[in-house]
PDB file of C-alpha atoms in Angstrom:
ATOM      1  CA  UNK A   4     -28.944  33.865   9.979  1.00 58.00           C
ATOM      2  CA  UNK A   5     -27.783  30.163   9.339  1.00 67.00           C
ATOM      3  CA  UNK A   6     -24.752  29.388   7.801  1.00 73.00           C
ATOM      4  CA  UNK A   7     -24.681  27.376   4.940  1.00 75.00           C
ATOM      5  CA  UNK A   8     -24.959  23.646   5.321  1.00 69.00           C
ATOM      6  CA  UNK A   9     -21.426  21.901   5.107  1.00 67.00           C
ATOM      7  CA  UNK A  10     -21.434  19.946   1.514  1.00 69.00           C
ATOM      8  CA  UNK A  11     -20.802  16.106   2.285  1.00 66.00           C
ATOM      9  CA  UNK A  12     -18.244  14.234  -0.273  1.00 82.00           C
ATOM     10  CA  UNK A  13     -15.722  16.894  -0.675  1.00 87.00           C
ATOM     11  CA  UNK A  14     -11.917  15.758  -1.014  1.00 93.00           C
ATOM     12  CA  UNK A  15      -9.428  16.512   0.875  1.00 94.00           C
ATOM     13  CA  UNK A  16      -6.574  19.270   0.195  1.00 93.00           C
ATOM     14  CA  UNK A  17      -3.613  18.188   0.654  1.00 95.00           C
ATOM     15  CA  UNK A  18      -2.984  19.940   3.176  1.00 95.00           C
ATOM     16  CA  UNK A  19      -5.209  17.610   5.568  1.00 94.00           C
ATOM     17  CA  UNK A  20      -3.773  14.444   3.996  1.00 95.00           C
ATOM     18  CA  UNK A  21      -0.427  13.094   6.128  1.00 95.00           C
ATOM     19  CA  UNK A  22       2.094  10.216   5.015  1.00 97.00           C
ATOM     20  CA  UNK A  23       1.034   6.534   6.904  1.00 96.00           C
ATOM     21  CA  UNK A  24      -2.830   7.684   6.329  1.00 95.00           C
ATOM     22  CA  UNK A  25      -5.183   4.790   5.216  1.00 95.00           C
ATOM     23  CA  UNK A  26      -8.726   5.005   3.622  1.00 95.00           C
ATOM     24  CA  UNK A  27     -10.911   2.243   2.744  1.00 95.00           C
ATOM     25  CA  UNK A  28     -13.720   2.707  -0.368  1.00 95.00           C
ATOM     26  CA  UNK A  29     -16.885   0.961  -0.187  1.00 95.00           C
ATOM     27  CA  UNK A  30     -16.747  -2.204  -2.573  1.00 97.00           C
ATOM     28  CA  UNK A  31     -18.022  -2.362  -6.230  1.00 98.00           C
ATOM     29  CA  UNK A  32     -19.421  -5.422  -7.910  1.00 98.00           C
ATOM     30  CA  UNK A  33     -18.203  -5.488 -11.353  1.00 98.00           C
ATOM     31  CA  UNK A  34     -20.881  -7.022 -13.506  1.00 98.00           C
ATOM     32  CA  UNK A  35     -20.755  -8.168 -17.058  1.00 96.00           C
ATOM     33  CA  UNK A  36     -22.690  -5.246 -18.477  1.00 97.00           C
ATOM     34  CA  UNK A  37     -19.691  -3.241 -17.147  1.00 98.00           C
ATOM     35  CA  UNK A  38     -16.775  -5.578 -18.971  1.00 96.00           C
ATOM     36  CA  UNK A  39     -18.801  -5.564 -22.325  1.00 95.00           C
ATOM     37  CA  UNK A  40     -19.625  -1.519 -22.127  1.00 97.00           C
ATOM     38  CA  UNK A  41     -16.057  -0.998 -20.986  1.00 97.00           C
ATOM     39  CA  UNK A  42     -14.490  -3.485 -23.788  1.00 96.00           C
ATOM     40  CA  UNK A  43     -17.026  -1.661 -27.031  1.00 96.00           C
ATOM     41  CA  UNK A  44     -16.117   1.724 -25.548  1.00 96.00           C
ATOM     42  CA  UNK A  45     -12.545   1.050 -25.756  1.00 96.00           C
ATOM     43  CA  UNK A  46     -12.579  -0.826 -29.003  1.00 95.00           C
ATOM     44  CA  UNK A  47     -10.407  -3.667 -26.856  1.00 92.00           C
ATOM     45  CA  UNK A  48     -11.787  -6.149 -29.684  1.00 88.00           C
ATOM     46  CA  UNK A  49      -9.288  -8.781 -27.931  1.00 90.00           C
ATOM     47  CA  UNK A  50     -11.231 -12.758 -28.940  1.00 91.00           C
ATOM     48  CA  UNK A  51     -10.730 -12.855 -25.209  1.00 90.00           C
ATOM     49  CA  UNK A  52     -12.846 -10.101 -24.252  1.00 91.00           C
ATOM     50  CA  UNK A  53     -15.311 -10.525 -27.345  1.00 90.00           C
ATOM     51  CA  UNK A  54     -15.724 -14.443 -28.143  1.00 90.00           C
ATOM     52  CA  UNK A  55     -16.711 -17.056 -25.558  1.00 89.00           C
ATOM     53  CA  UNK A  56     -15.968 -20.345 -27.914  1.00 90.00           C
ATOM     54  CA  UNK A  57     -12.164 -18.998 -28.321  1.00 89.00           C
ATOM     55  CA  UNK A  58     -12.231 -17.810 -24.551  1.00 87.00           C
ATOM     56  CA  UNK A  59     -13.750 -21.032 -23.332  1.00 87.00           C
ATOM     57  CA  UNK A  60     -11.408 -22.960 -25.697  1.00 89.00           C
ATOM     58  CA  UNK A  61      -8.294 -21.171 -25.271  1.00 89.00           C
ATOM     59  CA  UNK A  62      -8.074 -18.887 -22.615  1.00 86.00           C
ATOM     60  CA  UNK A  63      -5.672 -19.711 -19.635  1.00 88.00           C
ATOM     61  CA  UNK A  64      -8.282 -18.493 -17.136  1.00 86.00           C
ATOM     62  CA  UNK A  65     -11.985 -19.756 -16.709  1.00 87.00           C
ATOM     63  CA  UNK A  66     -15.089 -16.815 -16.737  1.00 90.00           C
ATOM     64  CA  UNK A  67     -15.625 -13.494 -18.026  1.00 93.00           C
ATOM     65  CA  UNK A  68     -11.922 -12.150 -16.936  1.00 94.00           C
ATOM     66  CA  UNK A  69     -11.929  -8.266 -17.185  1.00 96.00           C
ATOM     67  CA  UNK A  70      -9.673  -5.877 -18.348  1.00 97.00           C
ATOM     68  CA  UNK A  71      -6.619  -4.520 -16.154  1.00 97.00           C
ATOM     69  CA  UNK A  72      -7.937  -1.172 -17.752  1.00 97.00           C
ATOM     70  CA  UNK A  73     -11.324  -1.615 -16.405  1.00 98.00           C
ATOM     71  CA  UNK A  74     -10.352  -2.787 -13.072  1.00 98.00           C
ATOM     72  CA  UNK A  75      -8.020   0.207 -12.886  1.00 98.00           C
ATOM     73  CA  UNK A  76     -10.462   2.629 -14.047  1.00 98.00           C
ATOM     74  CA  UNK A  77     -13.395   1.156 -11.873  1.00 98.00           C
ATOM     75  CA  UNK A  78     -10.905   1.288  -8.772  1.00 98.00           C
ATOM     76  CA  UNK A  79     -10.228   4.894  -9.598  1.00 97.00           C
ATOM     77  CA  UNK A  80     -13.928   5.883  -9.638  1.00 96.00           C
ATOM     78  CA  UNK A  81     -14.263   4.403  -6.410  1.00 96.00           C
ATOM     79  CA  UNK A  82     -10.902   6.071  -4.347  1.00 95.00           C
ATOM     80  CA  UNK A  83     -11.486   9.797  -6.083  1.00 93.00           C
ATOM     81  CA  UNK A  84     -15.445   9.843  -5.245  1.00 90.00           C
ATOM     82  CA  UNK A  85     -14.030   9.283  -1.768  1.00 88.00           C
ATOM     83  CA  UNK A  86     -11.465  11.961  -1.998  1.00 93.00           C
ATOM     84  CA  UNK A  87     -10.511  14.082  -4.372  1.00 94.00           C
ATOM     85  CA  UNK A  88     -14.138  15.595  -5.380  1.00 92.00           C
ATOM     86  CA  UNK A  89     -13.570  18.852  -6.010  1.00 92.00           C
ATOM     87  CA  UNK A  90      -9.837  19.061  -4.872  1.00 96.00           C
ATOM     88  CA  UNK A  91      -8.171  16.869  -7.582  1.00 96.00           C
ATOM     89  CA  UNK A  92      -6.967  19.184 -10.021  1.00 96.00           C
ATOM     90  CA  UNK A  93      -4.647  16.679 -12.406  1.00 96.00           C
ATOM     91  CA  UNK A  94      -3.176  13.106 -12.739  1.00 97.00           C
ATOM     92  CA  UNK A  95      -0.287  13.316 -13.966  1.00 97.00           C
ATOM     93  CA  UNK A  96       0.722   9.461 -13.243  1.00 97.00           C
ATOM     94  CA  UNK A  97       0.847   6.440 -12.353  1.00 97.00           C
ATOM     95  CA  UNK A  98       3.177   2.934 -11.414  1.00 98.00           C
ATOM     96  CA  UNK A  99       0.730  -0.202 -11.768  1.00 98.00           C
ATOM     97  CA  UNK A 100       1.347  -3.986 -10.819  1.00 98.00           C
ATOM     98  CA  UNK A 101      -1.666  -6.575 -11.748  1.00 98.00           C
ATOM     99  CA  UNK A 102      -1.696  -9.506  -9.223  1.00 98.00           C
ATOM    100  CA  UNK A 103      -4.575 -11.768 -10.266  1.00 97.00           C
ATOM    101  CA  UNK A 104      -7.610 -11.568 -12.242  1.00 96.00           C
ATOM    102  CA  UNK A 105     -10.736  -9.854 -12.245  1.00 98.00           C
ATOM    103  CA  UNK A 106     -13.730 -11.386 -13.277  1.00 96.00           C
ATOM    104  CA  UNK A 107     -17.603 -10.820 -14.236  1.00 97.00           C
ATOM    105  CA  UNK A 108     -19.100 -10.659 -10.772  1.00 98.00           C
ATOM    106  CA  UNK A 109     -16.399  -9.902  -8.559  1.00 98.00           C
ATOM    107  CA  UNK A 110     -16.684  -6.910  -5.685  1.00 98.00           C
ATOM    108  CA  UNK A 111     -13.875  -4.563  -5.688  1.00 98.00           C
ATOM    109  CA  UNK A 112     -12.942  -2.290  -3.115  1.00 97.00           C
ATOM    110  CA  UNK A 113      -9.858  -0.117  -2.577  1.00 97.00           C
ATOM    111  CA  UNK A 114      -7.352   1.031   0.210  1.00 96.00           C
ATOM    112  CA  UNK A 115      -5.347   4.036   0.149  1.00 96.00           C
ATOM    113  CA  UNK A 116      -2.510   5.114   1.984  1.00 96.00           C
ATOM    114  CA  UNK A 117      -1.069   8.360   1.622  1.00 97.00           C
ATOM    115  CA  UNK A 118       2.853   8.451   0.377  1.00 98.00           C
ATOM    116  CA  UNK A 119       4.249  11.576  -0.150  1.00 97.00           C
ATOM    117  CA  UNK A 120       2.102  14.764   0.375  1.00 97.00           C
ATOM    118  CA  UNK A 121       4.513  17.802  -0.928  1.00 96.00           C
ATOM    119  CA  UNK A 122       4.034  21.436  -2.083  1.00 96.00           C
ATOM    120  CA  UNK A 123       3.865  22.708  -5.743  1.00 94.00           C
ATOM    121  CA  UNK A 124       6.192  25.260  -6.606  1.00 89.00           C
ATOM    122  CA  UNK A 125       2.805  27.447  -7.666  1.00 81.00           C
ATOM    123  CA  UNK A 126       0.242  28.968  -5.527  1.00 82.00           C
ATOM    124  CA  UNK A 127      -1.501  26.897  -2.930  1.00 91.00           C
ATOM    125  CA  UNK A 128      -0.915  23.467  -4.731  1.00 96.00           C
ATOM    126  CA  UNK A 129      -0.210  20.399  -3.782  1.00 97.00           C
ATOM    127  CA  UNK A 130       1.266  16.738  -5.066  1.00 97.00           C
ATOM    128  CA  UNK A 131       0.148  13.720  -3.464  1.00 98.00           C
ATOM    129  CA  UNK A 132       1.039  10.020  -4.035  1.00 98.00           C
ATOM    130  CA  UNK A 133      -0.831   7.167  -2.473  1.00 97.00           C
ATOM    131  CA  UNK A 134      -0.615   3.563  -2.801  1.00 98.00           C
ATOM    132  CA  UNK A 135      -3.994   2.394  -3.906  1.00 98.00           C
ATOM    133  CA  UNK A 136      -4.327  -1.597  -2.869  1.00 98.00           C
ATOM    134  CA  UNK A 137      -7.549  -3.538  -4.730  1.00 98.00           C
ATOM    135  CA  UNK A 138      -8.909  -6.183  -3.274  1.00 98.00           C
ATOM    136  CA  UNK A 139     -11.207  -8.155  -4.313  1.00 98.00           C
ATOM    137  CA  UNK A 140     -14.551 -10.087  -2.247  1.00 98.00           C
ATOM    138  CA  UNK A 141     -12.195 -12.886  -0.711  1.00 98.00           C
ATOM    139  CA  UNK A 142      -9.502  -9.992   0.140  1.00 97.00           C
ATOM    140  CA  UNK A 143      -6.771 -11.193  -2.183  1.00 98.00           C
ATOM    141  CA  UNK A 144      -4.965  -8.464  -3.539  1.00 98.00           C
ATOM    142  CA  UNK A 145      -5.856  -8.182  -7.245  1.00 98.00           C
ATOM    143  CA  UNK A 146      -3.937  -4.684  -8.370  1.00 98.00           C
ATOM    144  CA  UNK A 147      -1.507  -2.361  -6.586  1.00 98.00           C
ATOM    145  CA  UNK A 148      -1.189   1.044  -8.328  1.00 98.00           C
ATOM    146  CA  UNK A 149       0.702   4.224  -7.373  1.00 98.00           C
ATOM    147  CA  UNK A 150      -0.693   7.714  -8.728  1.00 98.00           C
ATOM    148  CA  UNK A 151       0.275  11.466  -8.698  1.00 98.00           C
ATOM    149  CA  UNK A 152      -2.167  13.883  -8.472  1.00 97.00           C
ATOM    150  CA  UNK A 153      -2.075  17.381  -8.278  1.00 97.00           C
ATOM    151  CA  UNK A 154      -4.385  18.589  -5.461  1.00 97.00           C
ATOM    152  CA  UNK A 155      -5.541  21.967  -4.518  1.00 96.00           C
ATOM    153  CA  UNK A 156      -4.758  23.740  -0.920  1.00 95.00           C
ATOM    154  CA  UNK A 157      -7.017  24.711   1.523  1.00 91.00           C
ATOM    155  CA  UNK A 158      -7.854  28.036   0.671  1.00 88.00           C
ATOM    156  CA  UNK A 159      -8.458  29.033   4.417  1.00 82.00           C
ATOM    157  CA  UNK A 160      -4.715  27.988   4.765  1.00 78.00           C
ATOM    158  CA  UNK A 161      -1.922  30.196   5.694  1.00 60.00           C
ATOM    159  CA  UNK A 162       0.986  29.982   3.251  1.00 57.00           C
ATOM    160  CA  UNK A 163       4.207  29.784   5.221  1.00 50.00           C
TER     161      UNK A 163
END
């Protein structure tokens, strides 16, 4: 009889994850569809997300700049599809530093590297901290951001 087929996309536990690891997301273009959707969802009626004559008049930047939220939360799609599917379990925070603006039809794409992988105090748990560097199409660093996540362990894993 065949075993059944290994599922593709599954995170990691932290367990497999080791401090000094990097991982590199496939980019994301974020398009202006996504800035107004994101902006009306989260009622971030801001003139400078919501009114091109003051935005074009006023603004210190040039374009359809995006929210840090957006960028963050796009970012975050991208790094837990790639590995925590499955295996996160909770964030429970985050440290965040915005270098430069996003805009309307840039590509984003994200590298982690792995921090601190260390065991909860319950069960087969784990805490992990990366560093999570976005880039955007040119490479220039456009947010660094630092979260916790709870993680679950391997549940083929010995506990020591």
């Amino acid at each position: 009889m065949a075993s059944e087929p290994r599922l593709l996309g599954r995170g990691f536990y932290w367990q497999e994850l080791t401090p000094g690891e990097r991982f590199r997301t496939y980019g994301r273009t974020i398009t202006s569809t996504d800035r107004s959707l994101f902006v009306g969802l989260a009622g971030m009626v801001e003139v400078l997300f919501t009114n091109a004559d003051y935005a074009r008049d006023h603004a210190a930047m040039r374009g359809e700049v995006c929210p840090g939220a957006l960028v963050l939360s796009i970012a975050e799609g991208l790094a837990l599809n790639a590995t925590a599917q499955e295996t996160g379990l909770a964030f429970l925070g985050l440290e965040m530093d915005i270098k430069r603006p996003v805009f309307a039809g840039d590509t984003i794409e994200v590298e982690i590297e792995v921090a601190e992988v260390r065991p909860e105090s319950k069960g087969s748990r784990g805490l992990v901290r990366t560093i999570n560097t976005v880039r955007n199409q040119h490479g220039e660093i456009v947010m660094i951001y630092r979260p916790l996540r709870l993680m679950a362990g391997d549940p083929g894993a010995v506990e020591a």
